[in-house]
Coordinates of C-alpha atoms and ligand atoms in Angstrom, one line a residue:
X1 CA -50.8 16.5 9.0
X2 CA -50.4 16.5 12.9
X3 CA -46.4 15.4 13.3
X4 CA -47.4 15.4 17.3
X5 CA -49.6 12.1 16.2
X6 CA -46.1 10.5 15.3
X7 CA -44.1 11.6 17.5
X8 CA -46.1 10.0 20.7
X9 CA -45.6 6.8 18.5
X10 CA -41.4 6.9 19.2
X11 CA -40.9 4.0 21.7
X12 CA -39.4 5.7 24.8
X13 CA -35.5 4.9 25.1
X14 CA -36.0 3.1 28.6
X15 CA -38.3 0.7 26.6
X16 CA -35.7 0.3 23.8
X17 CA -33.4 -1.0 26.4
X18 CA -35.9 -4.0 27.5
X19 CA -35.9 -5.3 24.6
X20 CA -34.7 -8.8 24.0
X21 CA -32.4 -8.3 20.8
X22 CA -31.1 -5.0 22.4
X23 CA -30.3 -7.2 26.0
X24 CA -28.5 -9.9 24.1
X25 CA -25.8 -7.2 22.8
X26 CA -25.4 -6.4 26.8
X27 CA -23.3 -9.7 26.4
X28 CA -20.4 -8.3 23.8
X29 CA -20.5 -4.7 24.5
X30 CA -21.6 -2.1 27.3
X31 CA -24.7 -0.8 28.3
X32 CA -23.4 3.0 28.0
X33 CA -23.0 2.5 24.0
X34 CA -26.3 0.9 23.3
X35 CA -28.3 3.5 25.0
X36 CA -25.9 6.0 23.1
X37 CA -27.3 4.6 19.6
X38 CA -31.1 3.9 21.0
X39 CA -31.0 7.7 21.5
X40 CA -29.6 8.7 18.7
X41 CA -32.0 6.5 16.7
X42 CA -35.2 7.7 18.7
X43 CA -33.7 11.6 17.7
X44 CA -33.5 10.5 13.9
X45 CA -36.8 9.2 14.3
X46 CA -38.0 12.5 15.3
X47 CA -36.1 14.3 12.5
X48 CA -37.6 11.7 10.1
X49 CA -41.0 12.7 10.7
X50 CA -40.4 16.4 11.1
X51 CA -38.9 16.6 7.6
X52 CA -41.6 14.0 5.7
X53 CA -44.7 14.8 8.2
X54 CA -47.0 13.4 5.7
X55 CA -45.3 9.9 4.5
X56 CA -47.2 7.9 6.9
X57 CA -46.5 4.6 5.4
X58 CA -42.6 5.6 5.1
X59 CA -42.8 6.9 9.0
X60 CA -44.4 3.2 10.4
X61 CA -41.8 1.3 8.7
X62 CA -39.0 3.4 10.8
X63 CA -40.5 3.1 13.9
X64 CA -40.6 -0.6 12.9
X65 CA -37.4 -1.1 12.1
X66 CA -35.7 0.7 14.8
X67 CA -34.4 -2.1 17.0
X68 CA -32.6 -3.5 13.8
X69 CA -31.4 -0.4 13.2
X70 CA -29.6 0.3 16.5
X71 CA -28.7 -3.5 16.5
X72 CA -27.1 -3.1 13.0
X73 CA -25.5 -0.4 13.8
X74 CA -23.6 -1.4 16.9
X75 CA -22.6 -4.5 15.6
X76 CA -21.3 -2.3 12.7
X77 CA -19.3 -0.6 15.5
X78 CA -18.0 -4.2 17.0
X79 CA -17.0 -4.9 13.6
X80 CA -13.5 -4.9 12.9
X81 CA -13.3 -2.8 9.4
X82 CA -9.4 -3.7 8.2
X83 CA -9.0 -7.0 6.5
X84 CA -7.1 -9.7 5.1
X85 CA -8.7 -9.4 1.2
X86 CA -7.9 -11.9 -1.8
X87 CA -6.4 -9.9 -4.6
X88 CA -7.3 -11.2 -7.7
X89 CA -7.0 -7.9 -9.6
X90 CA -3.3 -9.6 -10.9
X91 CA -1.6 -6.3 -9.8
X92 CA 1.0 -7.1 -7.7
X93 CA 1.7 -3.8 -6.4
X94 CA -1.8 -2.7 -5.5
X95 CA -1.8 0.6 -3.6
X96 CA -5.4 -0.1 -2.9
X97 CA -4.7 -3.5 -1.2
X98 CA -1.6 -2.6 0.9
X99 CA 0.7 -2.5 -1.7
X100 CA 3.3 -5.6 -0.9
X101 CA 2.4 -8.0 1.4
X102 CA 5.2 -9.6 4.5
X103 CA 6.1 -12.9 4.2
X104 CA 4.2 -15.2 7.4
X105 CA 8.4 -15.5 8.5
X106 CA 8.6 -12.0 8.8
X107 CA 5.6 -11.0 10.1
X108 CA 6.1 -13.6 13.0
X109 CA 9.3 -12.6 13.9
X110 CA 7.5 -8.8 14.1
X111 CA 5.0 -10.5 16.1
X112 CA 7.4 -12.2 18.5
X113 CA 8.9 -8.8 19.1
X114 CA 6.1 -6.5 19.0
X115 CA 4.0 -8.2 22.1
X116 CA 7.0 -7.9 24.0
X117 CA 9.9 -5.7 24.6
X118 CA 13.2 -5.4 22.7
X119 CA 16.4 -4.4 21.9
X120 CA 14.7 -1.7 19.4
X121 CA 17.0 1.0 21.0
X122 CA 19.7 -0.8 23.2
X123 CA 22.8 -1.7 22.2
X124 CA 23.2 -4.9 24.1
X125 CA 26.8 -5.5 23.6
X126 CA 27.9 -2.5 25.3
X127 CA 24.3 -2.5 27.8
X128 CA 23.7 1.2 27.1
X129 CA 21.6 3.0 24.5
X130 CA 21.8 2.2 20.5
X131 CA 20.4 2.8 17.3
X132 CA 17.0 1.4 15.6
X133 CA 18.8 1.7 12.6
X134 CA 21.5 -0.8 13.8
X135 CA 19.1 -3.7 13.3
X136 CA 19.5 -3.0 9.8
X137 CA 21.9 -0.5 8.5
X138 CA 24.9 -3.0 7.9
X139 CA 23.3 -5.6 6.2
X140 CA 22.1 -3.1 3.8
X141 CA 25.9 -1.5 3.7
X142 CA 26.6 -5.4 2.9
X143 CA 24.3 -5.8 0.3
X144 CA 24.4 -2.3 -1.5
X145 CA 27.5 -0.9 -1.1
X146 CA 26.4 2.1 0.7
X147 CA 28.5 3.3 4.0
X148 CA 25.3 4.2 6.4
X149 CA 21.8 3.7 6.0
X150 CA 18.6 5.1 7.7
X151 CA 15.2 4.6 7.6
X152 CA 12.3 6.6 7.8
X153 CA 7.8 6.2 7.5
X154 CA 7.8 6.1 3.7
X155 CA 10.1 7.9 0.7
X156 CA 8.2 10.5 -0.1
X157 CA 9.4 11.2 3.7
X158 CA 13.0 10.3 3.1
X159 CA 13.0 12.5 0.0
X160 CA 11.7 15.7 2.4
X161 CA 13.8 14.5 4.7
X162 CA 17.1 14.5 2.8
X163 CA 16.1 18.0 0.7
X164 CA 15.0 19.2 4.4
X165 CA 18.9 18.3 5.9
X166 CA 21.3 19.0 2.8
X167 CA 19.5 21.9 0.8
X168 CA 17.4 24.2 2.8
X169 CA 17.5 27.8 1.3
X170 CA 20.0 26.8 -1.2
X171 CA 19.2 25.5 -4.7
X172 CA 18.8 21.8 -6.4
X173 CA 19.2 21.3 -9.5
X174 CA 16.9 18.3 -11.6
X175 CA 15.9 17.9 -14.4
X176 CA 12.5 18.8 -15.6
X177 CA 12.0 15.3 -17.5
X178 CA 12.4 14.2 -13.7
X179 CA 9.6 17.0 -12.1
X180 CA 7.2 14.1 -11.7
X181 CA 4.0 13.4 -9.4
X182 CA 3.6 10.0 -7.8
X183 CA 0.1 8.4 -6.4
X184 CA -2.0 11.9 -6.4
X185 CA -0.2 14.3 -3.6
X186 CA 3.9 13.6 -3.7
X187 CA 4.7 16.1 -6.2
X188 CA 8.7 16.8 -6.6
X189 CA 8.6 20.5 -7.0
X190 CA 6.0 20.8 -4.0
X191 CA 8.6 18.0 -1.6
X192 CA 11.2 20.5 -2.5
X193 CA 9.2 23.6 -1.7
X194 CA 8.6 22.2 1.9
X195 CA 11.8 21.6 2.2
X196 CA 13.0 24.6 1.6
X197 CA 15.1 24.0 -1.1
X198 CA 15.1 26.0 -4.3
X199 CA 14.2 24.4 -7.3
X200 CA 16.5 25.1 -10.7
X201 CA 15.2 23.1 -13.8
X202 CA 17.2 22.3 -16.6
X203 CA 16.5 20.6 -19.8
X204 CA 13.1 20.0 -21.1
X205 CA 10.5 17.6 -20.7
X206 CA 12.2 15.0 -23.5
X207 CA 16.4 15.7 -23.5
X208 CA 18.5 16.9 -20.6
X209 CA 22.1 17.0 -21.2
X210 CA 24.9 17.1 -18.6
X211 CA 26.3 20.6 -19.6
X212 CA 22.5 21.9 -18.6
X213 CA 23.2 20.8 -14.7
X214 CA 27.0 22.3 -15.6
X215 CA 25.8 25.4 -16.6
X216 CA 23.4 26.1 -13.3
X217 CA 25.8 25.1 -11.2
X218 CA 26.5 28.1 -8.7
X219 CA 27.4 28.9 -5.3
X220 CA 24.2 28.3 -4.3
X221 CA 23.7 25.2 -5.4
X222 CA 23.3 22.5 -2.5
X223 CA 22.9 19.1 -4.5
X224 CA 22.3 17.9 -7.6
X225 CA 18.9 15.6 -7.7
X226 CA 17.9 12.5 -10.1
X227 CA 14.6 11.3 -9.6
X228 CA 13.2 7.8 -10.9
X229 CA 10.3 8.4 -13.1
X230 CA 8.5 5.4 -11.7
X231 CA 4.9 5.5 -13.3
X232 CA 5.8 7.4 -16.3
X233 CA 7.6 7.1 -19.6
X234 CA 9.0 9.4 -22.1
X235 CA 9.3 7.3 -25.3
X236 CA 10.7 8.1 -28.7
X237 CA 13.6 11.4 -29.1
X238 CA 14.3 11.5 -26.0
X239 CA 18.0 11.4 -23.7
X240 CA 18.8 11.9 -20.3
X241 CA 22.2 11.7 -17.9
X242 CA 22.9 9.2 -16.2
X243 CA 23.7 8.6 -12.6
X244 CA 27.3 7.9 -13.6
X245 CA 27.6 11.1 -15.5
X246 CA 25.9 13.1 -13.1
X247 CA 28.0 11.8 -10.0
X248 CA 31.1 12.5 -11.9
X249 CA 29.7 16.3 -12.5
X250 CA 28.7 16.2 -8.5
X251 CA 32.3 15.2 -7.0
X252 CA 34.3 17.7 -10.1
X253 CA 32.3 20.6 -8.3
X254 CA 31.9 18.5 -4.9
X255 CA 28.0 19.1 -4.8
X256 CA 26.2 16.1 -3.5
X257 CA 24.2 14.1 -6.3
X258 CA 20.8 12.8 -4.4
X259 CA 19.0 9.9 -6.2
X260 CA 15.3 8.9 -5.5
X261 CA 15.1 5.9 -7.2
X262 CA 11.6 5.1 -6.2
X263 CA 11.1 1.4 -6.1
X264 CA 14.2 -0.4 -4.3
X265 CA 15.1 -2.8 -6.4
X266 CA 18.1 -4.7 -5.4
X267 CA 17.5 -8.0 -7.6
X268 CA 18.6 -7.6 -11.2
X269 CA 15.0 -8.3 -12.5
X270 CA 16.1 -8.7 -16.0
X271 CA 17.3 -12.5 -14.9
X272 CA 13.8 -13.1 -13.7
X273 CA 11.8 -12.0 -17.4
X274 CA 11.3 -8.5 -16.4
X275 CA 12.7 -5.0 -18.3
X276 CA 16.2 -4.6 -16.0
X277 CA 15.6 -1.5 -14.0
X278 CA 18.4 0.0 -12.5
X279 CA 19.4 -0.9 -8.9
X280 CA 20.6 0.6 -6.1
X281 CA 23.7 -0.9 -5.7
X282 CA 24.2 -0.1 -9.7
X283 CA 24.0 3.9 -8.5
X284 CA 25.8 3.3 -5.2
X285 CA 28.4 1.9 -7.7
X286 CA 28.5 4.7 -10.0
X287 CA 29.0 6.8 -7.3
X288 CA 25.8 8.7 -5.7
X289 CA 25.9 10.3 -2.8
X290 CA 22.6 9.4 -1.5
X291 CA 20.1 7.2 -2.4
X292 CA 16.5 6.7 -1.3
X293 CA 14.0 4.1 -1.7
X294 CA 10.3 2.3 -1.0
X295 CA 10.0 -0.5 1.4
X296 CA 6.8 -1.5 0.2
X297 CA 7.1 -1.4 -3.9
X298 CA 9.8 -3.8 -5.4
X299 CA 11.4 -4.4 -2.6
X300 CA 8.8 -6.1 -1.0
X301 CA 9.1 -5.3 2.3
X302 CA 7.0 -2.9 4.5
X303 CA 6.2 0.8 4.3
X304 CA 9.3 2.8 4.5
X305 CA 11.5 5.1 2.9
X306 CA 14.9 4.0 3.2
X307 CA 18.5 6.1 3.0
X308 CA 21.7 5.1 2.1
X309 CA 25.0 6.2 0.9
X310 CA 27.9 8.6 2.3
X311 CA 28.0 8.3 5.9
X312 CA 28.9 11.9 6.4
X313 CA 25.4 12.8 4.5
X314 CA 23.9 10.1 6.4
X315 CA 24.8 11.4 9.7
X316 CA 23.8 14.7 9.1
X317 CA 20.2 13.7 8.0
X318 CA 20.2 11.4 11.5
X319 CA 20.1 14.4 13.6
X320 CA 17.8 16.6 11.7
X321 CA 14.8 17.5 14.1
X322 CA 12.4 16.1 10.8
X323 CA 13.7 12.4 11.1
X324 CA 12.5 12.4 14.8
X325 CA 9.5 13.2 13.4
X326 CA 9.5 10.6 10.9
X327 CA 11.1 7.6 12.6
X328 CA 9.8 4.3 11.5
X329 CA 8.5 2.5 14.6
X330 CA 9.7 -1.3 16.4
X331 CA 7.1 -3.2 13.9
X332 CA 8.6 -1.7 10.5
X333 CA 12.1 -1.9 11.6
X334 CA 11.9 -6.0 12.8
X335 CA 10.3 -6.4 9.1
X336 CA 12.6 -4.7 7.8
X337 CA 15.7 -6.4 9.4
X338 CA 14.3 -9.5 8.0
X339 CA 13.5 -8.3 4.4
X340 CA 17.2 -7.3 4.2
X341 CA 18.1 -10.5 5.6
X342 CA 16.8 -12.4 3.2
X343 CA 18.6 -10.2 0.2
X344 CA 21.6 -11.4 1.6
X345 CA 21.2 -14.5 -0.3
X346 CA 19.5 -13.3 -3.9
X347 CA 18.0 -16.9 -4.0
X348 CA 16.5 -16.8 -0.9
X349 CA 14.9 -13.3 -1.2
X350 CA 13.6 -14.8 -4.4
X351 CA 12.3 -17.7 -2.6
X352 CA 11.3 -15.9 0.7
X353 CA 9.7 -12.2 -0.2
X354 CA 6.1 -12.6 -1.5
X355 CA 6.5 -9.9 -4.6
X356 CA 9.6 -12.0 -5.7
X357 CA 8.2 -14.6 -5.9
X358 CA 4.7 -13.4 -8.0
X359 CA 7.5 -12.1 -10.3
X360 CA 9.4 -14.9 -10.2
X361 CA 6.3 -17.5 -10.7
X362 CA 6.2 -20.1 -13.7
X363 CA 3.5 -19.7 -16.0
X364 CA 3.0 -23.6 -16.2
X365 CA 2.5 -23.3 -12.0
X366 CA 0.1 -20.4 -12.5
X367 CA -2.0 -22.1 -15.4
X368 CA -2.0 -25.1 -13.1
X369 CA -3.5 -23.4 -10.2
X370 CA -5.8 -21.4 -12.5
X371 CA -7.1 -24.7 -14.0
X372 CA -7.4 -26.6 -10.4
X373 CA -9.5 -23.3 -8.9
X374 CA -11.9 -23.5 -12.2
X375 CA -12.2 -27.9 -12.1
X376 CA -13.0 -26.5 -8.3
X377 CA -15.6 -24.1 -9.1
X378 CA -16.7 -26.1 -11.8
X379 CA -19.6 -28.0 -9.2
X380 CA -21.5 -24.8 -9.7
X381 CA -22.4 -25.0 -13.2
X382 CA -25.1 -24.3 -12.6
X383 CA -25.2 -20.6 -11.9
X384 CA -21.4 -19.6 -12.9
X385 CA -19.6 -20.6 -16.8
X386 CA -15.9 -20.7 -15.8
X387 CA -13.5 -20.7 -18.0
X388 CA -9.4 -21.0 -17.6
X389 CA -8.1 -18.1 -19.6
X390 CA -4.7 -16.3 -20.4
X391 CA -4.5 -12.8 -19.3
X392 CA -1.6 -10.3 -18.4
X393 CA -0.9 -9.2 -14.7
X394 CA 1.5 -6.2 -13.9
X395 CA 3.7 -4.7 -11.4
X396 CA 1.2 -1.5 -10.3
X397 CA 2.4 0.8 -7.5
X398 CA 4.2 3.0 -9.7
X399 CA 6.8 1.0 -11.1
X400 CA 7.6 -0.8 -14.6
X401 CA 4.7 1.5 -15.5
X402 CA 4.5 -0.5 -19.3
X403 CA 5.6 -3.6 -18.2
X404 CA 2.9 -6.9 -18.6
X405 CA 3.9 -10.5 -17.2
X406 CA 1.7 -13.4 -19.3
X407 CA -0.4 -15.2 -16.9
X408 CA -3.7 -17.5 -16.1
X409 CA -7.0 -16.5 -14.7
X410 CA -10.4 -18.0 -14.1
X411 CA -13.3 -16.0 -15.7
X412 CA -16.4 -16.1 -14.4
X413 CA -19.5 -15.6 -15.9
X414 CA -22.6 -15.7 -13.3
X415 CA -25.9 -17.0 -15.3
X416 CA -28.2 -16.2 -12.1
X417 CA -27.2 -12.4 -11.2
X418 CA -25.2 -10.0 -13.6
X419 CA -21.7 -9.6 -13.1
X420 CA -21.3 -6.2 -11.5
X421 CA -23.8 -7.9 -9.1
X422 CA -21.5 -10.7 -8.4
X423 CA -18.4 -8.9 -8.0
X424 CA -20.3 -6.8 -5.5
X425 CA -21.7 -9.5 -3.4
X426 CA -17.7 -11.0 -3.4
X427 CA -16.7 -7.7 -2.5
X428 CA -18.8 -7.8 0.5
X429 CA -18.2 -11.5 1.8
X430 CA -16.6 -12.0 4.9
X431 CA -12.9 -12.3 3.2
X432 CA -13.3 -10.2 0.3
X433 CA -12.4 -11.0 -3.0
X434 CA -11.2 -8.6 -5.4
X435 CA -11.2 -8.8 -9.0
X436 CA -11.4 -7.3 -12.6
X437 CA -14.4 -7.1 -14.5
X438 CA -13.7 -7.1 -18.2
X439 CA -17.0 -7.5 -20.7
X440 CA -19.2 -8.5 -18.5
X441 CA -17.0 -11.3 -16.8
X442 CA -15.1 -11.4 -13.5
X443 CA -11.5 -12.2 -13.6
X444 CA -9.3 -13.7 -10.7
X445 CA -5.7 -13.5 -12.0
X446 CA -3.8 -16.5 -10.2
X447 CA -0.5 -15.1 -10.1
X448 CA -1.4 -12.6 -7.0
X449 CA -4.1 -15.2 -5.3
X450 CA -1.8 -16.9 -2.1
X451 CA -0.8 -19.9 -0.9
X452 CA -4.1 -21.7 0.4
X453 CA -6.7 -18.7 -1.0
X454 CA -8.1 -21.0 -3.6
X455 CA -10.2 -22.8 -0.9
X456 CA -11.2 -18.7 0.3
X457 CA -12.4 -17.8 -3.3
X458 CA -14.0 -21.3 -3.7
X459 CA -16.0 -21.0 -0.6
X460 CA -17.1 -17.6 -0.9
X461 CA -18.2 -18.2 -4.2
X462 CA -20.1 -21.3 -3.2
X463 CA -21.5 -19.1 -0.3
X464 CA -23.7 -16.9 -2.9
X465 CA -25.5 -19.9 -4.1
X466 CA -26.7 -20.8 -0.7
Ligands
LIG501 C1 6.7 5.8 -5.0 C2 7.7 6.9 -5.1 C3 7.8 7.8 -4.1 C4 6.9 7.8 -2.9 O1 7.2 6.7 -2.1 P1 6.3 6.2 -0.9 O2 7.0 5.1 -0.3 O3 5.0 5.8 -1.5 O4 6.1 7.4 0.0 C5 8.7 8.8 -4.3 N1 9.5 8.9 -5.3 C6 9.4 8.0 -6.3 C7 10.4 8.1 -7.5 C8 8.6 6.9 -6.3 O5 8.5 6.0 -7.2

């Protein structure tokens, strides 16, 4: 087949550009970036029919469909591609979905300092240069215990950046119970090789015992590490040291004892139904050295690795080239401030930080809202059975790894399309909504579904049955 026969049948770029659906995108965006994707739709074109020459019928509908096309495709462009998405998934702490979301408080205060300038590092008592730490490090002194307390981009950053100030070419000792990996790439034994510390593990995988950190104990050895297990759990015969026992071992040979504790917990969750899990001012109390946490798992605030404890290991991990490197930015640190704010005050925090308070919700409030989103959804009968049913939502993000909260969701069963269908199309709507299909039905767990989302899920369900 003569391609050549084709190819004369590519509309010329120039008269791409007439066209009246092309024109009207002159009014949102520039004539340079059209023209970009009208020739590179015209070269597809081209590529089209040299690779299937002889699909005639396939080659007309392309040279049809190449306004829409270039149309599509810069609106694609002019389309933001980050946004706000309902999670209905139940998982609080979903690393998918942004992990914990900022109370509307503090993200306004961010707001109100981001668009303009600050006092981010200017001291304005004394009129000359400060800290971006300052905004922050006493109230978290205040509320853990600690004597100095940085912050960096996220803790697997603050773990490299500690190893990285305190242990380079010299060994640290953990446990291998503790070697773990978090969230795919942040392995321990990896963090410690680029940090140029030298790995020494004692115990096995089930039972460590403090005379197995005694016995490596050398000259070379530069700290002493404990590391949170977060996502994982060793069940049955098993025994480990804790950070009591291993912080008296650290000060009787006067070796730092590092703890990465993983999720920041500074609420004794225990009082609000959950497993306890230790906090940090329980290890600051016991007598760690440092300590490192998230920003964005249980402590609910942004992404951030945060360090505290001794101020002379502190200060010496401030002026480490890495932590220039690593420095959290103006918008982290005014969420931040406030996060730690409202800790001050363990009601408030409960009251104030959005994870909190999905942790902290009544089951009767849940099953309330579960049963006023299905009476809601109930007016489309007609193409959707919805039910109000108990489920379990958990913690996600790595932490309380076994740990299920009793809760209330809608299901939805969709008579007029099949459910993987349906969760598809929801996942495509202009707010997305995101939930779990079990059996052939769509769940949206209440407890993680905001303030005022309801009327979002309601009309972007209604919205598929236009
Ligand atoms: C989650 C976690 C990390 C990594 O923290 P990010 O803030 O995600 O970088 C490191 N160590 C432990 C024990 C964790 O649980």
């Amino acid at each position: 087949m003569d391609a050549n026969k084709y190819y004369r049948n590519i509309p010329k770029v120039d008269s791409i550009m007439e066209n009246e659906k092309l024109k009207e995108l002159l009014d949102i965006t520039s004539r340079e970036l059209v023209l970009d994707y009208a020739r590179n739709a015209t070269e597809e074109l081209r590529m089209f029919i040299n690779d299937n020459p002889n699909n005639e019928e396939e080659i007309n509908a392309e040279i049809k469909n190449i306004i829409n096309k270039i149309s599509l495709q810069v609106h694609k462009l002019l389309t933001y591609n980050m946004k706000k998405v309902v999670n209905g998934t139940g998982t609080i702490l979903h690393t998918n979905l942004g992990r914990a979301p900022i109370s509307k408080e503090a993200a306004e205060r961010a707001k109100n300092i981001v668009t303009g300038y600050s006092n981010l590092e200017f001291d304005l008592e004394l009129g000359k240069r400060g800290s971006r730490y300052s905004h922050f490090e006493k109230i978290i002194s205040r509320i853990t215990g600690a004597e100095a307390a940085i912050a960096v981009n996220n803790n697997a950053a603050a773990v490299l950046l500690i190893l990285s100030s305190l242990a380079k070419d010299k060994e640290i000792i953990v446990s291998r119970g503790e070697l773990v990996e978090i969230g795919g790439s942040f392995r321990i034994p990896d963090v410690m090789k680029q940090s140029g510390g030298i790995l020494v593990e004692v115990g096995t995988t089930n039972k460590t015992h403090l005379h197995d950190y005694e016995e490596k104990i050398t000259s070379q050895t530069a700290a002493l590490l404990k590391v949170h297990t977060s996502n994982y759990k060793i069940v049955g015969f098993t025994e480990g040291v804790s950070i009591e026992e291993l912080s008296d071992l650290g000060k009787k040979y006067n070796i730092p004892v590092i703890e990465d504790i993983g999720s920041g917990v500074l609420a004794d969750l225990s009082n609000y139904g959950l497993t306890y899990e230790p906090t940090v001012q329980n290890s600051i109390n016991a007598g760690v050295d440092i300590i490192c946490f998230s920003g964005d798992k249980l402590l609910g605030g942004p992404q951030a690795g945060i360090i505290a404890g001794k101020k002379q290991y502190i200060d010496k991990i401030k002026k480490h080239p890495l932590n220039r490197a690593l420095r959290i930015d103006k918008f982290t640190a005014a969420v931040l401030e406030s996060v730690f704010h409202d800790y001050i005050d363990e009601e408030k925090a409960i009251k104030n930080i959005p994870v909190l308070k999905m942790i902290n919700m009544n089951i009767e409030d849940i099953k309330i809202s579960a049963e006023k989103l299905s009476e809601k959804l109930k007016d489309m009968s007609e193409f959707l059975d919805i039910c109000t049913e108990e489920c379990l939502s958990q913690i996600g993000g790595g932490a309380l790894p076994l740990e299920r909260m009793k809760s209330y969701a809608v299901s939805i069963k969709p008579k007029t399309m099949s459910c993987a269908r349906f969760e598809r199309e929801l996942r495509y709507s202009e707010t997305p909504i995101i939930g779990r299909v079990v059996n052939d039905t769509f769940y949206i767990d209440l407890r993680t579904v905001l303030e005022g989302e309801d009327q979002i899920i309601y009309d972007e369900i209604k919205n598929l049955f236009k």
